Each structure stands twice: as C-alpha cells, then as structure tokens.
Short mmCIF file of C-alpha atoms in Angstrom, two decimals:
data_model
loop_
_atom_site.label_atom_id
_atom_site.label_comp_id
_atom_site.label_asym_id
_atom_site.label_seq_id
_atom_site.Cartn_x
_atom_site.Cartn_y
_atom_site.Cartn_z
CA MET A 3 98.37 74.90 132.62
CA THR A 4 99.16 71.49 134.00
CA MET A 5 101.53 71.37 137.08
CA PRO A 6 103.40 68.83 138.70
CA HIS A 7 102.06 67.33 141.88
CA ARG A 8 104.27 69.19 143.86
CA TYR A 9 102.25 72.25 143.40
CA MET A 10 98.80 70.71 143.95
CA PHE A 11 98.96 72.27 147.61
CA LEU A 12 98.28 75.49 146.07
CA ALA A 13 94.51 76.71 146.37
CA VAL A 14 92.30 76.15 143.56
CA PHE A 15 90.41 78.98 142.46
CA THR A 16 86.92 79.15 141.24
CA LEU A 17 86.48 79.93 137.07
CA LEU A 18 85.38 83.30 136.59
CA ALA A 19 84.16 83.47 133.11
CA LEU A 20 81.43 85.65 132.18
CA THR A 21 79.49 85.93 128.84
CA SER A 22 78.38 89.33 128.98
CA VAL A 23 76.46 91.58 126.64
CA ALA A 24 76.96 95.36 127.12
CA SER A 25 73.92 97.32 127.84
CA GLY A 26 73.24 100.86 127.01
CA ALA A 27 75.56 102.86 124.53
CA THR A 28 79.26 102.27 124.36
CA GLU A 29 81.14 105.31 124.57
CA ALA A 30 83.13 106.34 121.12
CA CYS A 31 85.92 108.44 120.30
CA LEU A 32 87.13 110.37 117.28
CA PRO A 33 90.68 111.35 117.89
CA ALA A 34 91.90 113.90 115.32
CA GLY A 35 95.60 112.87 115.58
CA GLN A 36 97.81 110.79 113.26
CA ARG A 37 96.40 106.87 113.70
CA LYS A 38 98.86 104.47 113.80
CA SER A 39 98.22 100.63 112.96
CA GLY A 40 98.28 98.07 115.88
CA MET A 41 98.12 98.57 119.80
CA ASN A 42 100.55 99.20 122.58
CA ILE A 43 101.70 96.75 124.99
CA ASN A 44 102.85 97.30 128.17
CA PHE A 45 104.80 94.61 130.53
CA TYR A 46 104.46 94.36 134.10
CA GLN A 47 106.28 92.63 136.72
CA TYR A 48 104.05 89.26 138.14
CA SER A 49 105.60 87.13 141.01
CA LEU A 50 106.36 83.60 139.74
CA LYS A 51 103.43 81.04 141.10
CA ASP A 52 101.20 83.93 142.32
CA SER A 53 97.77 82.36 142.19
CA SER A 54 95.50 84.72 143.79
CA THR A 55 96.47 88.09 142.49
CA TYR A 56 95.40 87.82 138.86
CA SER A 57 91.81 86.51 140.23
CA ASN A 58 91.18 89.87 141.55
CA ALA A 59 89.04 92.30 139.35
CA ALA A 60 90.63 95.48 140.60
CA TYR A 61 94.28 93.88 139.91
CA MET A 62 93.12 93.36 136.46
CA ALA A 63 91.48 96.60 135.69
CA TYR A 64 94.31 98.87 137.14
CA GLY A 65 96.25 97.48 139.93
CA TYR A 66 98.71 95.87 137.75
CA ALA A 67 100.19 99.27 136.68
CA SER A 68 101.24 99.73 140.55
CA LYS A 69 103.85 96.77 139.57
CA THR A 70 107.24 97.46 138.20
CA LYS A 71 106.87 98.42 134.39
CA LEU A 72 109.42 96.41 132.46
CA GLY A 73 109.00 97.91 129.32
CA SER A 74 106.61 98.28 125.98
CA VAL A 75 106.39 97.75 122.34
CA GLY A 76 103.84 99.39 119.83
CA GLY A 77 102.13 98.49 116.55
CA GLN A 78 101.01 95.04 117.27
CA THR A 79 98.14 93.80 115.25
CA ASP A 80 98.64 89.56 116.06
CA ILE A 81 97.51 90.17 119.61
CA SER A 82 96.62 86.22 120.66
CA ILE A 83 99.12 84.73 122.82
CA ASP A 84 100.61 81.11 122.54
CA TYR A 85 103.72 80.53 124.79
CA ASN A 86 105.25 76.84 125.23
CA ILE A 87 107.74 76.31 128.10
CA PRO A 88 110.96 74.59 127.05
CA CYS A 89 111.41 71.14 127.62
CA VAL A 90 115.42 70.02 127.95
CA SER A 91 115.56 66.29 127.15
CA SER A 92 118.25 63.97 125.86
CA SER A 93 117.79 65.15 122.30
CA GLY A 94 118.02 68.79 123.02
CA THR A 95 115.76 71.66 124.37
CA PHE A 96 112.63 72.59 122.31
CA PRO A 97 109.28 74.21 123.09
CA CYS A 98 106.76 71.79 124.44
CA PRO A 99 102.95 72.55 123.52
CA GLN A 100 100.95 72.36 126.74
CA GLU A 101 98.93 69.72 125.00
CA ASP A 102 101.95 67.31 124.50
CA SER A 103 102.99 67.50 127.97
CA TYR A 104 102.56 64.17 130.04
CA GLY A 105 103.37 62.18 133.22
CA ASN A 106 105.32 63.91 135.45
CA TRP A 107 106.91 66.22 133.20
CA GLY A 108 107.35 64.67 129.87
CA CYS A 109 106.85 66.01 126.31
CA LYS A 110 105.50 64.06 123.40
CA GLY A 111 108.30 63.14 120.81
CA MET A 112 111.04 64.21 123.01
CA GLY A 113 110.58 61.90 126.31
CA ALA A 114 111.42 63.34 129.57
CA CYS A 115 112.08 66.67 130.41
CA SER A 116 114.84 67.22 132.83
CA ASN A 117 114.22 71.02 133.65
CA SER A 118 111.38 72.11 135.89
CA GLN A 119 108.23 73.37 134.77
CA GLY A 120 107.93 75.57 137.97
CA ILE A 121 110.90 78.42 137.16
CA ALA A 122 110.89 81.51 135.35
CA TYR A 123 112.23 81.13 131.51
CA TRP A 124 113.35 84.12 129.62
CA SER A 125 112.59 84.67 126.05
CA THR A 126 111.34 87.01 123.23
CA ASP A 127 108.07 84.94 122.52
CA LEU A 128 105.63 87.66 123.57
CA PHE A 129 105.43 90.10 120.93
CA GLY A 130 109.42 90.42 120.52
CA PHE A 131 109.96 91.93 124.03
CA TYR A 132 112.59 89.96 126.26
CA THR A 133 110.70 89.12 129.44
CA THR A 134 109.72 86.23 131.46
CA PRO A 135 106.64 84.69 129.77
CA THR A 136 106.06 82.18 132.26
CA ASN A 137 105.31 85.12 134.75
CA VAL A 138 104.08 88.42 133.61
CA THR A 139 101.42 90.55 133.19
CA LEU A 140 100.59 92.74 129.92
CA GLU A 141 98.25 95.63 129.08
CA MET A 142 97.25 95.94 125.49
CA THR A 143 95.78 99.14 124.45
CA GLY A 144 94.60 100.61 121.11
CA TYR A 145 91.33 101.70 119.21
CA PHE A 146 88.88 99.27 117.55
CA LEU A 147 87.58 100.64 114.25
CA PRO A 148 84.33 98.80 113.36
CA PRO A 149 83.98 98.61 109.55
CA GLN A 150 79.93 97.99 110.01
CA THR A 151 77.47 99.04 112.33
CA GLY A 152 76.19 96.24 114.53
CA SER A 153 76.92 93.72 117.18
CA TYR A 154 80.76 92.64 117.76
CA THR A 155 81.04 89.42 119.43
CA PHE A 156 84.55 89.23 121.04
CA LYS A 157 85.54 85.88 122.16
CA PHE A 158 88.74 84.24 124.07
CA ALA A 159 88.56 80.57 122.67
CA THR A 160 90.57 79.93 126.05
CA VAL A 161 92.63 81.31 128.74
CA ASP A 162 95.81 80.42 130.83
CA ASP A 163 95.98 81.98 133.35
CA SER A 164 93.87 85.16 133.49
CA ALA A 165 92.64 87.98 130.99
CA ILE A 166 89.71 90.48 130.74
CA LEU A 167 89.07 92.71 127.62
CA SER A 168 87.12 96.01 127.83
CA VAL A 169 85.60 97.90 125.01
CA GLY A 170 84.56 101.57 125.09
CA GLY A 171 85.47 105.01 126.33
CA ALA A 172 85.46 105.30 130.31
CA THR A 173 85.43 101.46 130.12
CA ALA A 174 88.98 100.66 128.67
CA PHE A 175 90.51 104.05 128.82
CA ASN A 176 89.36 107.72 128.02
CA CYS A 177 88.77 109.13 124.55
CA CYS A 178 92.22 110.65 123.65
CA ALA A 179 94.21 109.28 126.55
CA GLN A 180 95.31 105.70 125.71
CA GLN A 181 98.56 106.35 127.20
CA GLN A 182 97.51 107.54 130.38
CA PRO A 183 97.47 105.30 133.76
CA PRO A 184 94.55 102.90 133.74
CA ILE A 185 90.99 103.86 134.80
CA THR A 186 89.20 102.07 137.33
CA SER A 187 86.21 100.44 135.95
CA THR A 188 85.78 97.20 136.16
CA ASN A 189 83.01 96.74 133.69
CA PHE A 190 84.85 94.39 131.47
CA THR A 191 83.36 93.26 128.37
CA ILE A 192 85.02 89.54 129.05
CA ASP A 193 86.17 88.30 132.51
CA GLY A 194 87.98 84.97 132.18
CA ILE A 195 90.14 83.30 135.04
CA LYS A 196 91.42 79.89 134.44
CA PRO A 197 91.42 77.88 138.05
CA TRP A 198 94.88 77.15 139.27
CA GLY A 199 95.47 73.43 138.71
CA GLY A 200 92.04 73.20 136.70
CA SER A 201 90.98 72.66 133.11
CA LEU A 202 91.03 75.58 130.57
CA PRO A 203 87.83 77.80 130.37
CA PRO A 204 86.10 77.31 126.79
CA ASN A 205 84.69 80.40 124.63
CA ILE A 206 84.44 83.55 127.00
CA GLU A 207 82.83 85.58 125.04
CA GLY A 208 81.16 89.20 125.18
CA THR A 209 79.20 91.45 122.76
CA VAL A 210 79.13 95.12 122.05
CA TYR A 211 77.13 97.21 119.77
CA MET A 212 79.17 99.49 117.64
CA TYR A 213 78.73 102.02 114.90
CA ALA A 214 81.01 102.32 111.75
CA GLY A 215 83.42 104.60 111.59
CA TYR A 216 83.85 105.53 114.98
CA TYR A 217 87.12 104.50 117.19
CA TYR A 218 86.43 102.55 120.16
CA PRO A 219 88.84 102.32 123.09
CA MET A 220 89.73 98.49 123.52
CA LYS A 221 92.12 96.78 126.33
CA VAL A 222 93.12 93.49 127.03
CA VAL A 223 94.95 92.50 130.29
CA TYR A 224 96.80 89.13 130.62
CA SER A 225 98.45 87.55 133.82
CA ASN A 226 100.54 84.21 133.56
CA ALA A 227 101.75 83.05 136.98
CA VAL A 228 103.66 80.03 135.74
CA SER A 229 104.46 77.82 132.79
CA TRP A 230 102.09 78.25 129.51
CA GLY A 231 100.78 80.95 128.36
CA THR A 232 97.39 80.82 126.34
CA LEU A 233 95.08 83.51 124.94
CA PRO A 234 93.38 83.26 121.54
CA ILE A 235 91.24 86.56 120.70
CA SER A 236 88.67 86.41 117.88
CA VAL A 237 85.82 88.98 117.29
CA THR A 238 82.88 88.01 114.91
CA LEU A 239 81.63 91.05 112.87
CA PRO A 240 77.90 92.02 112.30
CA ASP A 241 77.87 90.30 108.93
CA GLY A 242 79.25 86.77 110.39
CA THR A 243 82.91 87.27 109.41
CA THR A 244 85.29 86.03 112.04
CA VAL A 245 88.69 87.65 112.71
CA SER A 246 91.09 85.81 114.84
CA ASP A 247 94.47 86.48 116.14
CA ASP A 248 95.48 89.26 113.47
CA PHE A 249 93.66 92.46 113.80
CA GLU A 250 95.42 94.43 111.33
CA GLY A 251 93.14 97.00 109.93
CA TYR A 252 90.75 96.72 112.86
CA VAL A 253 92.93 98.33 115.62
CA TYR A 254 95.03 101.54 115.65
CA SER A 255 96.69 103.68 118.13
CA PHE A 256 96.82 107.63 118.72
CA ASP A 257 99.10 109.62 120.60
CA ASP A 258 97.44 111.46 123.58
CA ASP A 259 95.51 114.78 123.15
CA LEU A 260 93.98 115.89 126.49
CA SER A 261 93.16 119.21 125.06
CA GLN A 262 91.01 118.00 122.27
CA SER A 263 87.31 118.67 123.34
CA ASN A 264 85.52 116.84 120.91
CA CYS A 265 87.29 113.38 121.17
CA THR A 266 84.50 111.84 123.05
CA VAL A 267 81.28 110.97 121.65
CA PRO A 268 78.96 109.48 124.43
CA ASP A 269 76.20 108.01 122.50
CA PRO A 270 77.00 107.22 118.62
CA SER A 271 73.54 106.36 117.98
CA ASN A 272 72.62 110.03 118.70
CA TYR A 273 74.75 111.29 115.88
CA ALA A 274 75.54 108.47 113.18
CA VAL A 275 73.17 108.62 110.52
CA SER A 276 72.61 105.80 107.87
CA THR A 277 71.87 107.02 104.18
CA THR A 278 71.51 104.96 101.13
CA THR A 279 72.57 106.66 97.48
CA THR A 280 71.76 105.06 94.24
CA THR A 281 73.59 106.01 91.33
CA THR A 282 73.89 105.01 87.76
CA GLU A 283 77.03 104.77 85.79
CA PRO A 284 77.70 104.03 82.00
CA TRP A 285 80.53 101.68 81.21
CA THR A 286 81.61 99.64 78.24
CA GLY A 287 80.57 96.27 79.48
CA THR A 288 77.86 94.50 78.16
CA PHE A 289 75.88 93.66 80.85
CA THR A 290 74.18 95.35 83.81
CA SER A 291 76.41 95.49 86.85
CA THR A 292 75.24 96.42 90.48
CA SER A 293 77.81 96.64 93.41
CA THR A 294 77.31 98.05 97.01
CA GLU A 295 79.95 100.02 98.53
CA MET A 296 80.04 101.24 102.20
CA THR A 297 81.82 104.42 103.06
CA THR A 298 81.86 106.98 106.07
CA VAL A 299 81.34 110.67 105.24
CA THR A 300 80.97 113.98 107.22
CA GLY A 301 77.06 114.39 107.91
CA THR A 302 75.61 117.40 108.27
CA ASN A 303 75.80 117.22 112.02
CA GLY A 304 79.47 116.93 111.39
CA LEU A 305 79.89 113.72 112.40
CA PRO A 306 80.57 110.72 110.40
CA THR A 307 77.67 109.19 108.66
CA ASP A 308 77.33 105.43 107.11
CA GLU A 309 76.51 105.80 103.73
CA THR A 310 75.44 102.72 101.41
CA ILE A 311 76.30 103.55 97.61
CA ILE A 312 74.66 101.54 95.47
CA VAL A 313 76.25 101.76 91.79
CA ILE A 314 74.34 100.18 89.07
CA ARG A 315 76.47 100.26 85.88
CA THR A 316 74.70 99.78 82.63
CA PRO A 317 76.34 99.23 79.17
CA THR A 318 76.64 101.93 76.53
CA THR A 319 75.52 100.99 73.09
CA ALA A 320 77.97 98.10 72.75
CA THR A 321 80.25 97.50 69.78
CA THR A 322 81.21 94.34 68.10
CA ALA A 323 83.29 93.51 65.17
CA MET A 324 82.76 90.63 62.91
CA THR A 325 85.28 89.57 60.07
CA THR A 326 84.11 87.46 57.08
CA THR A 327 86.01 86.33 54.00
CA GLN A 328 84.11 85.87 50.85
CA PRO A 329 85.29 84.12 47.35
CA TRP A 330 84.60 86.24 44.17
CA ASN A 331 85.68 86.31 40.32
CA ASP A 332 87.66 89.34 40.05
CA THR A 333 91.59 88.83 40.19
CA PHE A 334 92.21 91.38 43.19
CA THR A 335 91.25 91.13 46.76
CA SER A 336 88.70 93.51 47.98
CA THR A 337 88.07 94.66 51.58
CA SER A 338 85.16 96.80 52.67
CA THR A 339 83.41 97.95 55.88
CA GLU A 340 79.40 97.33 56.62
CA MET A 341 77.86 99.07 59.81
CA THR A 342 74.81 97.42 61.28
CA THR A 343 72.81 97.23 64.44
CA VAL A 344 71.77 94.07 66.05
CA THR A 345 70.33 92.87 69.46
CA GLY A 346 73.02 91.95 72.08
CA THR A 347 73.19 89.15 74.28
CA ASN A 348 71.92 91.55 76.91
CA GLY A 349 68.97 92.55 75.00
CA LEU A 350 70.09 96.09 74.14
CA PRO A 351 71.23 97.51 70.67
CA THR A 352 74.57 96.68 69.69
CA ASP A 353 76.65 98.53 67.10
CA GLU A 354 78.31 95.80 64.86
CA THR A 355 81.18 96.24 62.56
CA ILE A 356 81.39 93.91 59.53
CA ILE A 357 84.65 93.59 57.90
CA VAL A 358 84.16 91.81 54.21
CA ILE A 359 87.08 90.64 52.85
CA ARG A 360 86.63 89.37 49.04
CA THR A 361 89.05 87.32 47.54
CA PRO A 362 89.35 86.18 44.13
CA THR A 363 88.76 82.51 43.19
CA THR A 364 91.34 80.60 40.94
CA ALA A 365 92.36 83.92 38.43
CA THR A 366 93.28 83.33 34.79
CA THR A 367 96.20 85.26 32.87
CA ALA A 368 97.59 84.82 29.65
CA ILE A 369 101.47 85.34 28.54
CA THR A 370 102.44 85.05 24.73
CA THR A 371 106.36 84.46 24.09
CA THR A 372 108.24 83.97 20.72
CA GLU A 373 110.78 81.53 20.35
CA PRO A 374 113.18 80.89 17.51
CA TRP A 375 113.28 77.58 16.06
CA ASN A 376 115.17 75.88 13.16
CA SER A 377 112.05 74.53 11.00
CA THR A 378 110.81 76.19 8.24
CA PHE A 379 107.53 77.38 9.22
CA THR A 380 105.92 79.04 11.89
CA SER A 381 104.36 77.10 14.76
CA THR A 382 102.21 78.10 17.72
CA SER A 383 101.22 76.23 20.80
CA THR A 384 99.13 76.63 23.89
CA GLU A 385 100.42 75.41 27.32
CA LEU A 386 98.43 75.65 30.52
CA THR A 387 99.77 75.81 34.08
CA THR A 388 99.19 76.81 37.88
CA VAL A 389 101.09 79.24 39.40
CA THR A 390 100.91 81.43 42.61
CA GLY A 391 99.02 84.74 42.15
CA THR A 392 100.08 88.26 43.67
CA ASN A 393 97.16 87.56 46.24
CA GLY A 394 98.86 84.39 47.26
CA LEU A 395 96.02 82.32 45.43
CA PRO A 396 96.39 79.61 42.86
CA THR A 397 96.02 81.19 39.23
CA ASP A 398 95.58 79.57 36.01
CA GLU A 399 98.07 80.70 33.26
CA THR A 400 97.67 80.15 29.70
CA ILE A 401 101.12 80.48 27.63
CA ILE A 402 100.86 80.80 23.99
CA VAL A 403 104.32 79.91 22.53
CA ILE A 404 105.18 81.28 18.67
CA ARG A 405 108.21 79.22 17.35
CA THR A 406 109.37 81.04 14.23
CA PRO A 407 112.21 79.69 11.68
CA THR A 408 115.75 80.97 11.93
CA THR A 409 117.72 81.07 8.34
CA ALA A 410 115.68 80.68 5.35
CA THR A 411 116.45 77.83 2.85
CA THR A 412 117.06 78.51 -1.21
CA ALA A 413 116.72 75.62 -3.71
CA MET A 414 118.79 75.31 -7.03
CA THR A 415 118.71 72.79 -9.75
CA THR A 416 121.91 72.05 -11.68
CA LEU A 417 121.37 70.20 -15.05
CA SER A 418 123.87 67.60 -16.51
CA HIS A 419 125.39 69.31 -19.05
CA GLY A 420 126.73 72.22 -16.88
CA THR A 421 123.72 74.57 -17.48
CA THR A 422 122.79 76.27 -14.23
CA LEU A 423 119.17 77.19 -13.75
CA LEU A 424 118.67 80.14 -11.80
CA PRO A 425 116.10 80.18 -9.03
CA LEU A 426 112.71 80.44 -9.79
CA HIS A 427 110.78 83.46 -8.65
CA PRO A 428 107.24 83.67 -8.02
CA LEU A 429 105.25 85.61 -10.77
CA LYS A 430 104.41 88.96 -9.99
#
C-alpha cells in the first residue's frame, strides 16, 4: 500500500516471498460427509497500523486465532481480495483503486481526497461480511479437489499486506477437522509478505503434486494492516489450464467428523491407480468418433482410482434417402421405392433408399359434345385446347363438337291454276 509521509517512520520489513515446491507426499483426505461448495472464512481482529505482527510466521499459521473472532461466512468460491479505500472528494465519495492514488492523497479522476488513508473504514467489501477491510485478518479453509493427477501451481499475483497458503493434511488442517482450531505447522506452500511502505511482490507461487479424486485441505490466511488490501489467487492445473479468482468446482467444505477413522490418506500414491479402458460403441453417425473421458472409480483396494475411458463410436450401417422425379408417358403419377447399397463418405457400406416419382408428360384427353343448330345438316368439328390435368400438369384436350339441325324443312309447289301438288316422296 502507498502510505502518506507521516507514516514513513514505521519500520520497513524485508519481503518474505518464497517460491516453494512441496517435497514428499502431500497428505490427502476422504471425508465421508455431505460436501458443500466453497470455503469457510473466519474474520479476526487486527490492530490498525500494526506493521509487524503479520510478518510473523507463527501468527500467520495459528496465532491469529488468539485474537477476537469477529464472525464467519461460508460457501465462498471467489476467494481473491481487491479492496479499495474510499476517497472523499468534492464530487462525492468513491472507492479509489490503489493504482489511481497519487501525491499526498489524491485519486485520479476525482482530485484531492479530504479523508485520511490511515483510519479504519467499515464495509461489506470482504465476502459480504461487515468489518474493517483496512485492518483485519481472515482465515479461509476448505478442501481442494483436483480433477487431474499431477502438479498444481498456486500463485499470488501480488500481496498487500501479508498472506500464506497451505495445502495438505497436517499442513493446512487435519483431515475431517476443518472447523477445529488451527494447527501449528508453518510449512507453507506460499509465504508472501509485502514490506511496509515498499513495492508489491510479484508472482509468489508454490507447487503441490496431487492425485485426482482426493480432497486436499487448503488454507489461506490474509492480513491487512491499513488502507488498501490485495490478494489475487490462481492455480495452474497439470494440463496448463489456469483458474483465477473463482474456484467454483474446485473447493468444498465438510462438517467435522473426528470419529471417521479412514479419513486420512497419508500417501495417495500408495493407493491411487490409473487404469485405461477402451470401449467401442455403435452409433448412428456417418463417421467414427473417438473421445476420452476421465472418471474416478473405487478400485479393488477400496480407494479412488483414476480411470481413463477411451470411447470409440463407430457408425452402424448408415441409411440415406434420395428422391428423384422422372417424366413418363402415362396419364397418372407413379411412386416407387428402390433399395440399394452404396459406399458412403466414410468408406463403409451405406443403405440408400431411392424414392422414384414418375409424373406424366403432357397428357391427352378427348371429349365429344353434341350441340343443336339451325342449319339443315349435321356438322362435325374438332377443337384443341390445353387444360390443367388432375395431376396438376398441362393436358392436351381434344373437343369433338357435333352440331345437329333442330326442326326439319318441308318444300311445297303451288300451280298457277290453284292446283296444289303434294310433296314428293322418295321412291321405295
């Protein structure tokens, strides 16, 4: 933290930032109770501007618990800390990030701050608990559940003022005893202290080898003496994945069960076995799929066993359908189905269903109609037209029209002398 000049008389302590690699086996646990997501956090009193206590390893390991306990919260997965003190300016009161502070207490974008950096401020900025983030010690405890077997590197990107991280049973806390008073081990995985009035320490880290499926006790203790507070926490998994700030899915809590005799696993390497199983499954896809699944099963020794399952999914005889339309000379539409086997894109036999729809080309129909007319003879004519057939396609239609005369005509001849001649009849 950046302090005003009136505090520079306080002692400057040397940075104790150790990068460590845990040697030997790390003790793991197998708690049998109901697990709960997140870590438990206990808050303890810390005297404002106390620039020495937080640099004591014994205090950071267990001594903090002798101070007044202020309260606790549970279920915390976002475990990083980034607290900014307020700046009271002419435009209002706003949190001021440490990197924005300047000179004899001003804040970029807000100007001079009329309040003091060196007093206690109350807020709920630390995990929703109402306390003084400016001067407090907090203890986070939980079980880290590694999804892979291998080396895990925990890191503090920076620390303001002091923090330690411990991983493993008998180091962080004893198995199945998360809520018990802290143990006295100072074998920290990470030990980081920011010098009073000095610059922030970069990239403090420690590495632990862990076995998938086991629960590893994990404890973080953090102290802030005055003003700003900072602790970004991350872990890099064996496969290179980095988890920062939010540890959801990785940290859990269990109620204490001091009577569980098999809770502690001193050396998981003596019990954990890795096996690989390959299985082939049929599926309806048109290609071969290979996937790898990681799981933890109970081995023949009754303990968790890492199991790698390689699943090869091969297509069964695939089926495709094709529809083709063909013209033909009949007067109706015909649909038929043909089955054949072809070589699919995967090089395997594929059942192919071909649906053939045969539709007529331009059909021809003939209609005969009889019409009366006033002439004396019968007339026959032919007309051609195109209509829409019952199949929805154009159809040539021939219309034969027969026109027949209506009332017949009789002819009579009258002589000039008044003699009337009868109609002539054809000879029989």
